[in-house]
Amino acid sequence: MCGIVAVTGYRKALPLLIDGLQKLEYRGYDSAGIAVINEDNNLICDKSEGKLKNLINKVSNKDISGYVGIGHTRWATHGKPIVKNAHPHLDSLGSIAVVQNGIIENFQELKSKLEKEGVDFKSDTDTEVIPHLIQKELNNLSKLNLENNGSTLLIAVRNVISDLEGAYALAVIWSGAPDSLVVARRQAPLIIGLGEGEFVCASDTPAIANFTKTILPMEDEEIGLLTPLGIELYDSENERQYRNPVSLKSSEQVVDKKNFRHYMHKEIYDQPEIAKNWVKKYLSKIDSNQYKINYAFDTNFLEGIERIQILACGTSRHASMVGSYLLEQFSGIPTNVFYASEFRYSPPPLLPNTLTIGVSQSGETADTLAALNMEIKRRKLTNKLELQPNLIAITNRLDSSMGRLVPNIIDISAGIEIGVAATKTFFGQLLSFYGLAIKFAQLRNSKSADEINNLILDLINLPPQLEELVSSHNKISEKLAHDFSDIKDVIFLGRGINYPIALEGALKLKEISYIHAAGYPAGEMKHGPIALLEKKVPVISIATPGKVFEKVISNAQEAKARDSYLIGIAPKCKGIEIFDFLLPLPAIDEWLSPLVAVIPLQLLSYHIAAHKGLDVDQPRNLAKSVTVE
Ligand code: F6R
């Protein structure tokens, strides 16, 4: 989604901005731009549609030699992804430039007012109102004989943001204050990186990691003035804020693709290693046949927990659904999973001793953060001990807003994920839920020690099986992908613990190959979706031996009777003769089956999209962290 980088200091701004924007590319965007105050104190702005390399080509022959600047990658919300809508946006004098992430909800009203005053808008964006409003404020302030400097710009921006409704993170430069940068945020992340005699401010830590490891995450509603001499930070009451910077917790380095054509492919291959590292990090043996789950936080509070609610979106929600199955069926604890976007506006009644788990690979998803914040607030307001918030976050980004909001973090530890379609972080989220289910099963004695140990031993033995699975399925899927060239619809079926894997399989296929796909609980197909079935609609059915194996096979029969091409994801065992094509799984206990069943689905989606020549890592319209509602 949109990315911001802004710098002020002793080094030339342009290369730093481009480097920062390159580090944000993985988030998904459709246009990019920069603005710099040059050595003659003129504001230079350049923007391009499409990939960042278009912008780089545009600016590479120009001498843009200033030391303060802002840059942006835009993911369109208001107005098409074309040059005029790319950021930065300027005032009518071309002296103020603004980049913004978020949505200004009252922009239409502000725009109409400005238009009546004669302002000519150049874009369709909500953001453009901001530079015009700042210009107006600076005009008013000049009547008070305030000097042209950073402090005046700070006052002007503060006055403007008090009129903005919605969520935003923004950075502003003005040719009247050529070394100053003003930054502000409300419900959208912004982090200041502290160098020596220079500062960088960005919406996400990878843009900062090359520059410095010392950061100052801005708090909600703060505004700051950055010059090479220092930072002034103020809260919404205009109180100056003093606090110590912190160190980046993880390396946040964007890794290279190795020999893979796409990051997504590499990230699917990373999964066996992630399982190995998870075992090392989260499991330890306490005696000959007893293991414990290690967390970096005190887990005493889990003992009184009577129910769990999980808040998440997209793929993270699918992982949470597997988690919910494990927590209920293995650990015996009632668990509900909510779409974070729905929970925000229709939360269930408060129940006592509830654990709320936020799940987000990016830790920046606006809906999940808002749902968590709302839940924390409404519970605190009750003042009742049994209703107080008990919180855990499962995230891959310790330095994210979620990482800062929630005290108890389960670190997915999958390494930064670049492919927009989540694969290895989904896998890491699943592992996090296995850990939590084991922890609760041990606390509640919901399973015998042997059953718990068997699950643990299966997890320990999993990595080599995964290695074999990834490499064998890579070849099978590459071949099978050719059969999908003309396919327009695919149905995914699963039951029980693998129903969410059917949903995830369908989501992956949709996201990167643009083929319509839907996942259903296999038993539900006959209640409607069966009407879609015909020769050209393949059905992919996850059938792993256990509670519902025979049921899934009979549901697959129903599809076969309607001429569908049946693809089975199943171990080689009795019953699978029904499938026209088998994506074979190792014989594995049903509890563990989601961890293996998802791999052929990821690889198949990947190869279908790659075969079609699509932009697998940055599929159209999608973003890596969805920071708007
Ligand atoms: C799918 C995908 C999205 C995200 C969703 C939530 O591949 O990546 O569906 O899962 O936007 O994102 P996070 O996990 O960052 O909260």
PDB file of N, CA and C and ligand atoms in Angstrom, residues 312-317 359-365 368 402 417 419-423 425 429 504 507-508 511 622-626, ligand 1:
ATOM      1  N   ALA A 312      -8.724 -10.795  12.576  1.00  0.00           N
ATOM      2  CA  ALA A 312      -7.761 -10.872  11.471  1.00  0.00           C
ATOM      3  C   ALA A 312      -8.459 -10.592  10.154  1.00  0.00           C
ATOM      4  N   CYS A 313      -7.675 -10.453   9.099  1.00  0.00           N
ATOM      5  CA  CYS A 313      -8.211 -10.248   7.745  1.00  0.00           C
ATOM      6  C   CYS A 313      -7.520 -11.213   6.779  1.00  0.00           C
ATOM      7  N   GLY A 314      -8.196 -11.511   5.683  1.00  0.00           N
ATOM      8  CA  GLY A 314      -7.593 -12.238   4.560  1.00  0.00           C
ATOM      9  C   GLY A 314      -6.944 -13.551   4.958  1.00  0.00           C
ATOM     10  N   THR A 315      -5.729 -13.726   4.461  1.00  0.00           N
ATOM     11  CA  THR A 315      -4.987 -14.951   4.734  1.00  0.00           C
ATOM     12  C   THR A 315      -4.782 -15.164   6.235  1.00  0.00           C
ATOM     13  N   SER A 316      -4.539 -14.077   6.949  1.00  0.00           N
ATOM     14  CA  SER A 316      -4.344 -14.206   8.404  1.00  0.00           C
ATOM     15  C   SER A 316      -5.601 -14.769   9.062  1.00  0.00           C
ATOM     16  N   ARG A 317      -6.745 -14.423   8.488  1.00  0.00           N
ATOM     17  CA  ARG A 317      -7.996 -14.962   9.027  1.00  0.00           C
ATOM     18  C   ARG A 317      -8.094 -16.460   8.741  1.00  0.00           C
ATOM     19  N   VAL A 359      -4.133 -11.097  14.673  1.00  0.00           N
ATOM     20  CA  VAL A 359      -3.217 -11.839  13.797  1.00  0.00           C
ATOM     21  C   VAL A 359      -2.981 -11.014  12.536  1.00  0.00           C
ATOM     22  N   SER A 360      -1.722 -10.700  12.275  1.00  0.00           N
ATOM     23  CA  SER A 360      -1.404  -9.882  11.092  1.00  0.00           C
ATOM     24  C   SER A 360       0.067 -10.046  10.751  1.00  0.00           C
ATOM     25  N   GLN A 361       0.343 -10.509   9.517  1.00  0.00           N
ATOM     26  CA  GLN A 361       1.767 -10.631   9.181  1.00  0.00           C
ATOM     27  C   GLN A 361       2.441  -9.265   9.190  1.00  0.00           C
ATOM     28  N   SER A 362       1.777  -8.244   8.672  1.00  0.00           N
ATOM     29  CA  SER A 362       2.402  -6.920   8.563  1.00  0.00           C
ATOM     30  C   SER A 362       2.357  -6.162   9.875  1.00  0.00           C
ATOM     31  N   GLY A 363       1.379  -6.470  10.695  1.00  0.00           N
ATOM     32  CA  GLY A 363       1.180  -5.722  11.937  1.00  0.00           C
ATOM     33  C   GLY A 363       0.669  -4.313  11.684  1.00  0.00           C
ATOM     34  N   GLU A 364       0.269  -4.022  10.439  1.00  0.00           N
ATOM     35  CA  GLU A 364      -0.156  -2.663  10.098  1.00  0.00           C
ATOM     36  C   GLU A 364      -1.551  -2.622   9.501  1.00  0.00           C
ATOM     37  N   THR A 365      -2.250  -3.738   9.444  1.00  0.00           N
ATOM     38  CA  THR A 365      -3.557  -3.752   8.791  1.00  0.00           C
ATOM     39  C   THR A 365      -4.531  -2.867   9.573  1.00  0.00           C
ATOM     40  N   THR A 368      -7.536  -4.504  11.422  1.00  0.00           N
ATOM     41  CA  THR A 368      -7.182  -5.345  12.570  1.00  0.00           C
ATOM     42  C   THR A 368      -6.731  -4.472  13.743  1.00  0.00           C
ATOM     43  N   MET A 402       1.172  -3.034  15.468  1.00  0.00           N
ATOM     44  CA  MET A 402       0.615  -4.087  16.322  1.00  0.00           C
ATOM     45  C   MET A 402       1.662  -4.555  17.340  1.00  0.00           C
ATOM     46  N   GLU A 417       8.514 -10.841   4.337  1.00  0.00           N
ATOM     47  CA  GLU A 417       7.880 -11.469   3.173  1.00  0.00           C
ATOM     48  C   GLU A 417       7.660 -10.390   2.111  1.00  0.00           C
ATOM     49  N   GLY A 419       6.686 -11.122  -1.444  1.00  0.00           N
ATOM     50  CA  GLY A 419       5.543 -11.438  -2.309  1.00  0.00           C
ATOM     51  C   GLY A 419       4.280 -10.911  -1.644  1.00  0.00           C
ATOM     52  N   VAL A 420       3.454 -10.208  -2.416  1.00  0.00           N
ATOM     53  CA  VAL A 420       2.250  -9.634  -1.815  1.00  0.00           C
ATOM     54  C   VAL A 420       1.316 -10.745  -1.333  1.00  0.00           C
ATOM     55  N   ALA A 421       1.217 -11.823  -2.079  1.00  0.00           N
ATOM     56  CA  ALA A 421       0.377 -12.939  -1.633  1.00  0.00           C
ATOM     57  C   ALA A 421       1.120 -13.688  -0.518  1.00  0.00           C
ATOM     58  N   ALA A 422       0.498 -13.728   0.639  1.00  0.00           N
ATOM     59  CA  ALA A 422       1.170 -14.315   1.809  1.00  0.00           C
ATOM     60  C   ALA A 422       1.280 -15.834   1.670  1.00  0.00           C
ATOM     61  N   THR A 423       2.466 -16.360   1.878  1.00  0.00           N
ATOM     62  CA  THR A 423       2.659 -17.820   1.882  1.00  0.00           C
ATOM     63  C   THR A 423       3.389 -18.233   3.157  1.00  0.00           C
ATOM     64  N   THR A 425       4.346 -16.461   5.655  1.00  0.00           N
ATOM     65  CA  THR A 425       3.835 -15.904   6.910  1.00  0.00           C
ATOM     66  C   THR A 425       2.564 -16.643   7.329  1.00  0.00           C
ATOM     67  N   GLN A 429       2.093 -18.427  10.755  1.00  0.00           N
ATOM     68  CA  GLN A 429       0.930 -18.184  11.626  1.00  0.00           C
ATOM     69  C   GLN A 429       0.324 -19.513  12.064  1.00  0.00           C
ATOM     70  N   GLU A 504      -8.055 -20.761   1.728  1.00  0.00           N
ATOM     71  CA  GLU A 504      -6.754 -20.159   1.435  1.00  0.00           C
ATOM     72  C   GLU A 504      -6.292 -20.516   0.011  1.00  0.00           C
ATOM     73  N   LEU A 507      -8.172 -18.290  -2.286  1.00  0.00           N
ATOM     74  CA  LEU A 507      -7.702 -16.899  -2.217  1.00  0.00           C
ATOM     75  C   LEU A 507      -6.379 -16.738  -2.969  1.00  0.00           C
ATOM     76  N   LYS A 508      -5.451 -17.679  -2.763  1.00  0.00           N
ATOM     77  CA  LYS A 508      -4.147 -17.581  -3.446  1.00  0.00           C
ATOM     78  C   LYS A 508      -4.339 -17.577  -4.955  1.00  0.00           C
ATOM     79  N   GLU A 511      -5.872 -14.249  -6.155  1.00  0.00           N
ATOM     80  CA  GLU A 511      -4.993 -13.087  -6.007  1.00  0.00           C
ATOM     81  C   GLU A 511      -3.955 -12.973  -7.112  1.00  0.00           C
ATOM     82  N   LEU A 622      -3.491  -5.174  -5.438  1.00  0.00           N
ATOM     83  CA  LEU A 622      -3.249  -5.665  -4.071  1.00  0.00           C
ATOM     84  C   LEU A 622      -2.088  -4.930  -3.414  1.00  0.00           C
ATOM     85  N   ALA A 623      -2.081  -4.959  -2.091  1.00  0.00           N
ATOM     86  CA  ALA A 623      -0.999  -4.315  -1.345  1.00  0.00           C
ATOM     87  C   ALA A 623      -0.558  -5.235  -0.225  1.00  0.00           C
ATOM     88  N   LYS A 624       0.694  -5.090   0.152  1.00  0.00           N
ATOM     89  CA  LYS A 624       1.238  -5.977   1.192  1.00  0.00           C
ATOM     90  C   LYS A 624       0.719  -5.609   2.574  1.00  0.00           C
ATOM     91  N   SER A 625       0.615  -4.312   2.854  1.00  0.00           N
ATOM     92  CA  SER A 625      -0.019  -3.990   4.131  1.00  0.00           C
ATOM     93  C   SER A 625      -1.126  -2.989   3.849  1.00  0.00           C
ATOM     94  N   VAL A 626      -2.299  -3.365   4.291  1.00  0.00           N
ATOM     95  CA  VAL A 626      -3.496  -2.608   3.914  1.00  0.00           C
ATOM     96  C   VAL A 626      -3.802  -1.609   5.025  1.00  0.00           C
TER      97      VAL A 626
HETATM   98  C1  F6R B   1      -3.373 -12.576   0.993  1.00  0.00           C
HETATM   99  C2  F6R B   1      -2.975 -11.488   1.805  1.00  0.00           C
HETATM  100  C3  F6R B   1      -4.043 -10.657   2.452  1.00  0.00           C
HETATM  101  C4  F6R B   1      -3.627 -10.391   3.893  1.00  0.00           C
HETATM  102  C5  F6R B   1      -4.590  -9.414   4.574  1.00  0.00           C
HETATM  103  C6  F6R B   1      -4.196  -9.186   6.014  1.00  0.00           C
HETATM  104  O1  F6R B   1      -2.295 -13.190   0.382  1.00  0.00           O
HETATM  105  O2  F6R B   1      -1.823 -11.259   1.976  1.00  0.00           O
HETATM  106  O3  F6R B   1      -5.280 -11.278   2.410  1.00  0.00           O
HETATM  107  O4  F6R B   1      -3.615 -11.610   4.578  1.00  0.00           O
HETATM  108  O5  F6R B   1      -4.556  -8.198   3.889  1.00  0.00           O
HETATM  109  O6  F6R B   1      -2.882  -8.756   6.109  1.00  0.00           O
HETATM  110  P1  F6R B   1      -2.058  -8.861   7.429  1.00  0.00           P
HETATM  111  O7  F6R B   1      -1.754 -10.279   7.687  1.00  0.00           O
HETATM  112  O8  F6R B   1      -0.820  -8.044   7.157  1.00  0.00           O
HETATM  113  O9  F6R B   1      -2.904  -8.252   8.505  1.00  0.00           O
END
